[in-house]
Amino acid sequence: MKRSIMTKIVFLTGSIFLAFGILRGEAFEVLQKAIQICLECIGIG
Amino acid sequence: MASIRSIVQLCSAISFNSYWPGFQNGSIYRGPLKAICLPSLNCYSCPGAIGSCPIGSLQAIMGSISFQFSFYVTGLLLLFGVTLGRFICGWLCPFGFIQELLHRLPVPKLQLPHWSRKIKYFILLGVFLLPLLPTATGIGVPYFCQYLCPAGTLEAAIPLYLSYPPIRSATGALFWWRIFWLGLILLLAAMYYRGFCRTLCPLGAFYSFFNPFSLWRIHYDFGKCNNCGQCSATCPVELKVTENPNHPECIRCLRCTKACPTQALTFQIATESKKEVYNVKA
């Protein structure tokens, strides 16, 4: 497959995934996780 | 080029971690920017972090009760990867920058065995699969963040340990494992050029798939090449540049483009008209 076609397919897939993820509330879930100290990340969880 | 890259890496590390009150108070930024994933490994529990770590977020979403797959984080990673490939590793990753600084120390320099580069793909697979394993609480465990991520220890665990006293009383064997692991990674970084990025980083593994067809990539003009071999001689990750200038292991430090005396190698937006021919005999 031509590289330029691969680039376009992945770009389109990424955009659709991103939009779908935001629409179903994943960005909010990320925010909820990231505004608390992650105990696993600091080695006490 | 190295000095420009160092400045960009420094600016990137500072801007990704620019919430200064966090370092003074032992707290973390809790604003809306935390909903956005940064392109590189950067722990969201770092007191200065203004964005989220994509690997941490991916594991958190996939391990949550509500979702089993993160379209949001995967979509962002696809867009970052298809735009820049591993340029992100070479120019934007704060932990990569720290490893490069350590590599300047006057200690013996060694080459990584080829097989070791494949480990990161298994870790990437684990990042996607292990949070799905059932647990008693129903919430998946972010194994990479918990046991293997040295960036989390350096950027979050140590600053919080020093600035937030309640953390100190809660530390146990896991915390000290993390300190040992970080020490080992940093020690190896002094001897092996970006050893963690090349052997263990799941984000580097993910972006490596996009190097061959990312929008920005290295263009090799076969007609201009005089086969001097300067590009491969300067490559810090030991690649034969003219055989595959967009090799998955290339972190796009662009030393090869600077070393080339005939400008046969350039880093640019790929266009339809640029036909790419590789020098397989070089």
mmCIF file of C-alpha atoms in Angstrom:
data_model
loop_
_atom_site.group_PDB
_atom_site.id
_atom_site.type_symbol
_atom_site.label_atom_id
_atom_site.label_comp_id
_atom_site.label_asym_id
_atom_site.label_seq_id
_atom_site.Cartn_x
_atom_site.Cartn_y
_atom_site.Cartn_z
ATOM 1 C CA MET A 1 0.000 0.000 0.000
ATOM 2 C CA LYS A 2 1.255 3.479 -0.812
ATOM 3 C CA ARG A 3 2.621 5.357 2.170
ATOM 4 C CA SER A 4 0.489 8.407 1.512
ATOM 5 C CA ILE A 5 -2.670 6.278 1.605
ATOM 6 C CA MET A 6 -1.575 4.688 4.900
ATOM 7 C CA THR A 7 -0.955 8.169 6.311
ATOM 8 C CA LYS A 8 -4.449 9.286 5.325
ATOM 9 C CA ILE A 9 -6.121 6.128 6.653
ATOM 10 C CA VAL A 10 -4.385 6.384 10.031
ATOM 11 C CA PHE A 11 -5.085 10.119 10.237
ATOM 12 C CA LEU A 12 -8.775 9.512 9.557
ATOM 13 C CA THR A 13 -8.937 6.576 11.993
ATOM 14 C CA GLY A 14 -7.231 8.629 14.693
ATOM 15 C CA SER A 15 -9.644 11.523 14.202
ATOM 16 C CA ILE A 16 -12.701 9.237 14.363
ATOM 17 C CA PHE A 17 -11.365 7.453 17.472
ATOM 18 C CA LEU A 18 -10.637 10.782 19.141
ATOM 19 C CA ALA A 19 -14.080 12.207 18.406
ATOM 20 C CA PHE A 20 -15.852 9.003 19.465
ATOM 21 C CA GLY A 21 -13.820 8.811 22.664
ATOM 22 C CA ILE A 22 -14.674 12.388 23.597
ATOM 23 C CA LEU A 23 -18.356 11.851 22.803
ATOM 24 C CA ARG A 24 -18.614 8.873 25.108
ATOM 25 C CA GLY A 25 -16.952 10.717 27.966
ATOM 26 C CA GLU A 26 -13.431 9.314 28.010
ATOM 27 C CA ALA A 27 -11.784 12.745 28.251
ATOM 28 C CA PHE A 28 -13.759 13.378 31.441
ATOM 29 C CA GLU A 29 -12.635 9.975 32.770
ATOM 30 C CA VAL A 30 -9.004 10.896 32.026
ATOM 31 C CA LEU A 31 -9.483 14.198 33.830
ATOM 32 C CA GLN A 32 -11.009 12.483 36.866
ATOM 33 C CA LYS A 33 -8.053 10.120 37.064
ATOM 34 C CA ALA A 34 -5.367 12.722 36.401
ATOM 35 C CA ILE A 35 -6.459 15.291 38.985
ATOM 36 C CA GLN A 36 -5.879 12.817 41.797
ATOM 37 C CA ILE A 37 -2.472 11.590 42.885
ATOM 38 C CA CYS A 38 -2.041 8.199 41.258
ATOM 39 C CA LEU A 39 -0.905 5.869 44.038
ATOM 40 C CA GLU A 40 0.278 3.203 41.589
ATOM 41 C CA CYS A 41 2.382 5.782 39.739
ATOM 42 C CA ILE A 42 4.215 6.840 42.879
ATOM 43 C CA GLY A 43 4.704 3.331 44.168
ATOM 44 C CA ILE A 44 2.431 3.211 47.188
ATOM 45 C CA GLY A 45 -0.731 1.803 45.637
ATOM 46 C CA MET B 1 21.481 20.458 15.532
ATOM 47 C CA ALA B 2 22.268 18.810 18.871
ATOM 48 C CA SER B 3 22.189 22.130 20.679
ATOM 49 C CA ILE B 4 18.889 23.180 19.061
ATOM 50 C CA ARG B 5 17.418 19.812 19.961
ATOM 51 C CA SER B 6 18.640 20.115 23.555
ATOM 52 C CA ILE B 7 16.960 23.516 23.837
ATOM 53 C CA VAL B 8 13.697 22.123 22.416
ATOM 54 C CA GLN B 9 13.892 19.152 24.798
ATOM 55 C CA LEU B 10 14.490 21.469 27.761
ATOM 56 C CA CYS B 11 11.617 23.770 26.751
ATOM 57 C CA SER B 12 9.374 20.753 26.278
ATOM 58 C CA ALA B 13 10.246 19.307 29.696
ATOM 59 C CA ILE B 14 9.617 22.670 31.366
ATOM 60 C CA SER B 15 6.390 23.425 29.529
ATOM 61 C CA PHE B 16 4.929 19.952 30.143
ATOM 62 C CA ASN B 17 5.693 20.416 33.866
ATOM 63 C CA SER B 18 5.106 24.118 34.356
ATOM 64 C CA TYR B 19 2.745 24.057 37.345
ATOM 65 C CA TRP B 20 5.339 25.437 39.749
ATOM 66 C CA PRO B 21 3.149 25.670 42.910
ATOM 67 C CA GLY B 22 2.905 21.884 42.817
ATOM 68 C CA PHE B 23 6.605 21.490 43.577
ATOM 69 C CA GLN B 24 6.385 23.933 46.495
ATOM 70 C CA ASN B 25 3.201 22.565 48.064
ATOM 71 C CA GLY B 26 3.493 18.873 47.291
ATOM 72 C CA SER B 27 0.260 19.015 45.283
ATOM 73 C CA ILE B 28 -0.675 18.430 41.648
ATOM 74 C CA TYR B 29 -2.400 20.562 38.999
ATOM 75 C CA ARG B 30 -6.153 19.894 38.946
ATOM 76 C CA GLY B 31 -7.249 22.074 36.020
ATOM 77 C CA PRO B 32 -9.056 21.136 32.798
ATOM 78 C CA LEU B 33 -5.839 20.712 30.780
ATOM 79 C CA LYS B 34 -5.360 17.414 32.588
ATOM 80 C CA ALA B 35 -8.052 15.972 30.284
ATOM 81 C CA ILE B 36 -5.560 16.257 27.416
ATOM 82 C CA CYS B 37 -2.821 13.672 26.951
ATOM 83 C CA LEU B 38 0.701 14.887 26.275
ATOM 84 C CA PRO B 39 2.493 13.227 23.358
ATOM 85 C CA SER B 40 5.281 11.767 25.513
ATOM 86 C CA LEU B 41 5.733 9.772 28.690
ATOM 87 C CA ASN B 42 5.137 12.333 31.460
ATOM 88 C CA CYS B 43 3.538 11.210 34.716
ATOM 89 C CA TYR B 44 0.280 13.016 35.520
ATOM 90 C CA SER B 45 1.098 12.789 39.198
ATOM 91 C CA CYS B 46 4.203 14.901 38.704
ATOM 92 C CA PRO B 47 3.575 18.020 40.829
ATOM 93 C CA GLY B 48 4.285 20.181 37.780
ATOM 94 C CA ALA B 49 2.429 18.210 35.107
ATOM 95 C CA ILE B 50 -0.168 20.240 33.223
ATOM 96 C CA GLY B 51 -1.337 17.351 31.021
ATOM 97 C CA SER B 52 -1.852 13.623 31.276
ATOM 98 C CA CYS B 53 0.462 10.743 30.491
ATOM 99 C CA PRO B 54 -0.929 8.822 27.488
ATOM 100 C CA ILE B 55 0.185 5.435 28.823
ATOM 101 C CA GLY B 56 -1.205 6.119 32.292
ATOM 102 C CA SER B 57 -4.469 7.396 30.817
ATOM 103 C CA LEU B 58 -4.761 4.424 28.471
ATOM 104 C CA GLN B 59 -4.369 1.978 31.343
ATOM 105 C CA ALA B 60 -6.721 3.960 33.581
ATOM 106 C CA ILE B 61 -9.493 4.036 30.965
ATOM 107 C CA MET B 62 -9.083 0.404 29.968
ATOM 108 C CA GLY B 63 -9.035 -0.686 33.585
ATOM 109 C CA SER B 64 -12.080 1.377 34.522
ATOM 110 C CA ILE B 65 -15.528 -0.066 35.105
ATOM 111 C CA SER B 66 -17.102 2.101 32.383
ATOM 112 C CA PHE B 67 -14.800 1.310 29.436
ATOM 113 C CA GLN B 68 -12.764 -1.603 28.098
ATOM 114 C CA PHE B 69 -10.936 0.289 25.371
ATOM 115 C CA SER B 70 -9.839 3.899 25.092
ATOM 116 C CA PHE B 71 -10.771 5.382 21.731
ATOM 117 C CA TYR B 72 -9.821 8.822 23.017
ATOM 118 C CA VAL B 73 -6.238 8.030 24.005
ATOM 119 C CA THR B 74 -5.660 5.626 21.112
ATOM 120 C CA GLY B 75 -6.993 8.259 18.699
ATOM 121 C CA LEU B 76 -4.661 10.891 20.125
ATOM 122 C CA LEU B 77 -1.696 8.505 19.909
ATOM 123 C CA LEU B 78 -2.563 7.643 16.306
ATOM 124 C CA LEU B 79 -2.653 11.342 15.413
ATOM 125 C CA PHE B 80 0.618 12.095 17.224
ATOM 126 C CA GLY B 81 2.271 9.066 15.619
ATOM 127 C CA VAL B 82 1.063 9.630 12.079
ATOM 128 C CA THR B 83 2.125 13.273 12.215
ATOM 129 C CA LEU B 84 5.611 12.981 13.718
ATOM 130 C CA GLY B 85 6.477 9.327 14.379
ATOM 131 C CA ARG B 86 9.336 8.980 16.840
ATOM 132 C CA PHE B 87 10.312 12.618 16.441
ATOM 133 C CA ILE B 88 8.346 12.882 19.697
ATOM 134 C CA CYS B 89 10.876 10.535 21.377
ATOM 135 C CA GLY B 90 13.840 12.459 20.056
ATOM 136 C CA TRP B 91 12.676 16.012 20.615
ATOM 137 C CA LEU B 92 9.799 16.185 23.103
ATOM 138 C CA CYS B 93 10.158 13.446 25.733
ATOM 139 C CA PRO B 94 11.425 14.771 29.105
ATOM 140 C CA PHE B 95 12.564 11.342 30.300
ATOM 141 C CA GLY B 96 14.441 10.804 27.042
ATOM 142 C CA PHE B 97 16.152 14.156 27.589
ATOM 143 C CA ILE B 98 17.261 13.141 31.085
ATOM 144 C CA GLN B 99 18.709 9.907 29.714
ATOM 145 C CA GLU B 100 20.627 11.840 27.060
ATOM 146 C CA LEU B 101 22.098 14.139 29.692
ATOM 147 C CA LEU B 102 23.238 11.108 31.698
ATOM 148 C CA HIS B 103 24.759 9.576 28.593
ATOM 149 C CA ARG B 104 27.162 12.519 28.475
ATOM 150 C CA LEU B 105 28.820 11.282 31.671
ATOM 151 C CA PRO B 106 32.338 9.940 31.105
ATOM 152 C CA VAL B 107 31.599 6.232 31.588
ATOM 153 C CA PRO B 108 32.162 3.346 29.135
ATOM 154 C CA LYS B 109 29.657 3.372 26.255
ATOM 155 C CA LEU B 110 28.129 0.068 25.161
ATOM 156 C CA GLN B 111 25.892 -1.131 22.331
ATOM 157 C CA LEU B 112 22.518 -2.733 22.959
ATOM 158 C CA PRO B 113 22.005 -6.279 21.698
ATOM 159 C CA HIS B 114 19.504 -6.333 18.821
ATOM 160 C CA TRP B 115 17.059 -8.686 20.551
ATOM 161 C CA SER B 116 16.611 -6.227 23.425
ATOM 162 C CA ARG B 117 14.783 -3.795 21.117
ATOM 163 C CA LYS B 118 11.884 -6.236 20.840
ATOM 164 C CA ILE B 119 11.075 -6.217 24.580
ATOM 165 C CA LYS B 120 9.200 -2.928 24.297
ATOM 166 C CA TYR B 121 6.641 -4.473 21.917
ATOM 167 C CA PHE B 122 5.729 -7.084 24.534
ATOM 168 C CA ILE B 123 5.400 -4.316 27.118
ATOM 169 C CA LEU B 124 3.148 -2.382 24.714
ATOM 170 C CA LEU B 125 0.993 -5.498 24.349
ATOM 171 C CA GLY B 126 0.831 -5.744 28.142
ATOM 172 C CA VAL B 127 -0.229 -2.090 28.419
ATOM 173 C CA PHE B 128 -3.224 -2.842 26.199
ATOM 174 C CA LEU B 129 -4.124 -6.262 27.641
ATOM 175 C CA LEU B 130 -3.196 -6.459 31.324
ATOM 176 C CA PRO B 131 -5.613 -3.747 32.566
ATOM 177 C CA LEU B 132 -8.409 -5.967 31.238
ATOM 178 C CA LEU B 133 -7.577 -8.796 33.654
ATOM 179 C CA PRO B 134 -10.326 -9.268 36.240
ATOM 180 C CA THR B 135 -9.660 -8.030 39.776
ATOM 181 C CA ALA B 136 -11.585 -8.179 43.043
ATOM 182 C CA THR B 137 -12.511 -4.486 42.789
ATOM 183 C CA GLY B 138 -13.435 -4.620 39.108
ATOM 184 C CA ILE B 139 -10.835 -1.929 38.385
ATOM 185 C CA GLY B 140 -7.882 -3.061 36.268
ATOM 186 C CA VAL B 141 -4.334 -2.651 37.543
ATOM 187 C CA PRO B 142 -2.019 -0.302 35.586
ATOM 188 C CA TYR B 143 0.920 -2.700 35.778
ATOM 189 C CA PHE B 144 3.324 -0.604 33.720
ATOM 190 C CA CYS B 145 2.768 2.489 35.867
ATOM 191 C CA GLN B 146 2.934 0.445 39.044
ATOM 192 C CA TYR B 147 6.066 -1.609 38.458
ATOM 193 C CA LEU B 148 8.039 -0.425 35.429
ATOM 194 C CA CYS B 149 7.626 3.280 34.756
ATOM 195 C CA PRO B 150 10.818 5.130 35.759
ATOM 196 C CA ALA B 151 9.340 8.463 34.656
ATOM 197 C CA GLY B 152 6.642 8.174 37.325
ATOM 198 C CA THR B 153 9.258 7.555 40.015
ATOM 199 C CA LEU B 154 11.475 10.424 38.910
ATOM 200 C CA GLU B 155 8.784 12.981 38.118
ATOM 201 C CA ALA B 156 6.118 12.089 40.693
ATOM 202 C CA ALA B 157 7.199 9.704 43.448
ATOM 203 C CA ILE B 158 10.440 11.444 44.444
ATOM 204 C CA PRO B 159 9.128 15.067 44.312
ATOM 205 C CA LEU B 160 5.999 14.093 46.286
ATOM 206 C CA TYR B 161 8.043 12.062 48.771
ATOM 207 C CA LEU B 162 10.190 15.127 49.403
ATOM 208 C CA SER B 163 7.432 17.757 49.488
ATOM 209 C CA TYR B 164 4.370 15.961 50.901
ATOM 210 C CA PRO B 165 5.057 14.319 54.311
ATOM 211 C CA PRO B 166 2.016 11.931 54.381
ATOM 212 C CA ILE B 167 3.509 10.107 51.392
ATOM 213 C CA ARG B 168 6.595 9.189 53.426
ATOM 214 C CA SER B 169 4.651 7.234 56.022
ATOM 215 C CA ALA B 170 2.864 5.252 53.288
ATOM 216 C CA THR B 171 5.942 4.004 51.449
ATOM 217 C CA GLY B 172 6.735 0.302 51.402
ATOM 218 C CA ALA B 173 8.466 -2.362 49.368
ATOM 219 C CA LEU B 174 6.877 -1.212 46.102
ATOM 220 C CA PHE B 175 8.172 2.315 46.542
ATOM 221 C CA TRP B 176 11.698 1.100 47.175
ATOM 222 C CA TRP B 177 11.489 -1.296 44.211
ATOM 223 C CA ARG B 178 10.596 1.734 42.115
ATOM 224 C CA ILE B 179 13.609 3.656 43.424
ATOM 225 C CA PHE B 180 15.905 0.694 42.692
ATOM 226 C CA TRP B 181 14.430 0.301 39.193
ATOM 227 C CA LEU B 182 14.834 4.006 38.433
ATOM 228 C CA GLY B 183 18.444 3.895 39.632
ATOM 229 C CA LEU B 184 19.133 0.923 37.378
ATOM 230 C CA ILE B 185 17.542 2.603 34.350
ATOM 231 C CA LEU B 186 19.505 5.811 34.922
ATOM 232 C CA LEU B 187 22.727 3.871 35.428
ATOM 233 C CA LEU B 188 22.135 2.036 32.162
ATOM 234 C CA ALA B 189 21.293 5.331 30.446
ATOM 235 C CA ALA B 190 24.804 6.521 31.171
ATOM 236 C CA MET B 191 26.237 3.512 29.332
ATOM 237 C CA TYR B 192 23.600 2.788 26.678
ATOM 238 C CA TYR B 193 22.247 5.655 24.583
ATOM 239 C CA ARG B 194 18.570 5.978 25.616
ATOM 240 C CA GLY B 195 18.479 2.399 26.806
ATOM 241 C CA PHE B 196 14.976 2.640 28.288
ATOM 242 C CA CYS B 197 13.466 4.222 25.154
ATOM 243 C CA ARG B 198 14.966 1.598 22.888
ATOM 244 C CA THR B 199 14.224 -1.494 24.925
ATOM 245 C CA LEU B 200 11.334 -0.901 27.332
ATOM 246 C CA CYS B 201 9.238 2.162 26.474
ATOM 247 C CA PRO B 202 5.752 1.156 25.267
ATOM 248 C CA LEU B 203 5.147 4.613 23.833
ATOM 249 C CA GLY B 204 8.322 4.385 21.753
ATOM 250 C CA ALA B 205 7.128 0.987 20.558
ATOM 251 C CA PHE B 206 3.755 2.454 19.562
ATOM 252 C CA TYR B 207 5.252 5.412 17.674
ATOM 253 C CA SER B 208 7.796 3.171 15.944
ATOM 254 C CA PHE B 209 5.010 1.699 13.787
ATOM 255 C CA PHE B 210 4.408 5.138 12.260
ATOM 256 C CA ASN B 211 7.971 6.115 11.344
ATOM 257 C CA PRO B 212 7.751 4.680 7.800
ATOM 258 C CA PHE B 213 4.647 6.648 6.824
ATOM 259 C CA SER B 214 4.362 9.602 9.214
ATOM 260 C CA LEU B 215 3.558 12.944 7.626
ATOM 261 C CA TRP B 216 6.931 14.367 8.625
ATOM 262 C CA ARG B 217 9.697 11.940 7.765
ATOM 263 C CA ILE B 218 13.248 11.736 6.524
ATOM 264 C CA HIS B 219 13.554 11.964 2.770
ATOM 265 C CA TYR B 220 16.536 10.231 1.179
ATOM 266 C CA ASP B 221 17.658 11.452 -2.230
ATOM 267 C CA PHE B 222 19.497 8.489 -3.720
ATOM 268 C CA GLY B 223 20.854 10.623 -6.572
ATOM 269 C CA LYS B 224 22.653 13.005 -4.221
ATOM 270 C CA CYS B 225 24.178 10.301 -1.989
ATOM 271 C CA ASN B 226 27.921 9.698 -2.373
ATOM 272 C CA ASN B 227 27.944 6.676 -0.021
ATOM 273 C CA CYS B 228 30.350 8.330 2.412
ATOM 274 C CA GLY B 229 28.654 6.613 5.362
ATOM 275 C CA GLN B 230 28.719 9.738 7.569
ATOM 276 C CA CYS B 231 25.008 9.369 8.332
ATOM 277 C CA SER B 232 25.321 5.871 9.784
ATOM 278 C CA ALA B 233 28.545 6.781 11.584
ATOM 279 C CA THR B 234 26.790 9.573 13.483
ATOM 280 C CA CYS B 235 23.547 7.680 14.187
ATOM 281 C CA PRO B 236 23.310 7.286 17.987
ATOM 282 C CA VAL B 237 20.922 4.326 17.707
ATOM 283 C CA GLU B 238 23.287 2.447 15.404
ATOM 284 C CA LEU B 239 21.162 2.324 12.243
ATOM 285 C CA LYS B 240 22.255 1.969 8.632
ATOM 286 C CA VAL B 241 20.517 5.138 7.597
ATOM 287 C CA THR B 242 20.587 4.798 3.815
ATOM 288 C CA GLU B 243 19.078 1.312 3.972
ATOM 289 C CA ASN B 244 16.017 2.622 5.771
ATOM 290 C CA PRO B 245 16.036 6.311 6.744
ATOM 291 C CA ASN B 246 12.655 5.908 8.483
ATOM 292 C CA HIS B 247 13.548 2.795 10.460
ATOM 293 C CA PRO B 248 11.180 2.087 13.396
ATOM 294 C CA GLU B 249 14.110 2.500 15.818
ATOM 295 C CA CYS B 250 15.006 5.979 14.515
ATOM 296 C CA ILE B 251 14.193 8.642 17.123
ATOM 297 C CA ARG B 252 14.719 11.390 14.542
ATOM 298 C CA CYS B 253 17.492 13.212 16.321
ATOM 299 C CA LEU B 254 18.390 14.371 12.781
ATOM 300 C CA ARG B 255 22.147 14.053 13.313
ATOM 301 C CA CYS B 256 22.275 12.178 10.000
ATOM 302 C CA THR B 257 20.720 15.081 8.099
ATOM 303 C CA LYS B 258 23.346 17.417 9.538
ATOM 304 C CA ALA B 259 26.220 15.008 8.912
ATOM 305 C CA CYS B 260 25.317 14.432 5.263
ATOM 306 C CA PRO B 261 27.741 16.487 3.137
ATOM 307 C CA THR B 262 25.512 16.385 0.050
ATOM 308 C CA GLN B 263 22.136 17.085 1.705
ATOM 309 C CA ALA B 264 20.825 13.727 0.499
ATOM 310 C CA LEU B 265 18.917 13.383 3.775
ATOM 311 C CA THR B 266 16.279 15.936 4.741
ATOM 312 C CA PHE B 267 13.496 15.944 7.303
ATOM 313 C CA GLN B 268 10.349 17.266 5.661
ATOM 314 C CA ILE B 269 6.662 16.788 5.017
ATOM 315 C CA ALA B 270 6.250 13.841 2.690
ATOM 316 C CA THR B 271 4.643 14.708 -0.631
ATOM 317 C CA GLU B 272 3.209 12.584 -3.411
ATOM 318 C CA SER B 273 5.919 13.684 -5.845
ATOM 319 C CA LYS B 274 8.836 12.518 -3.693
ATOM 320 C CA LYS B 275 9.722 9.031 -4.780
ATOM 321 C CA GLU B 276 11.712 7.217 -2.096
ATOM 322 C CA VAL B 277 14.480 4.859 -3.201
ATOM 323 C CA TYR B 278 16.674 3.242 -0.572
ATOM 324 C CA ASN B 279 20.301 2.315 -0.937
ATOM 325 C CA VAL B 280 20.067 -1.327 0.061
ATOM 326 C CA LYS B 281 23.714 -2.031 -0.763
ATOM 327 C CA ALA B 282 25.140 0.710 1.446
#
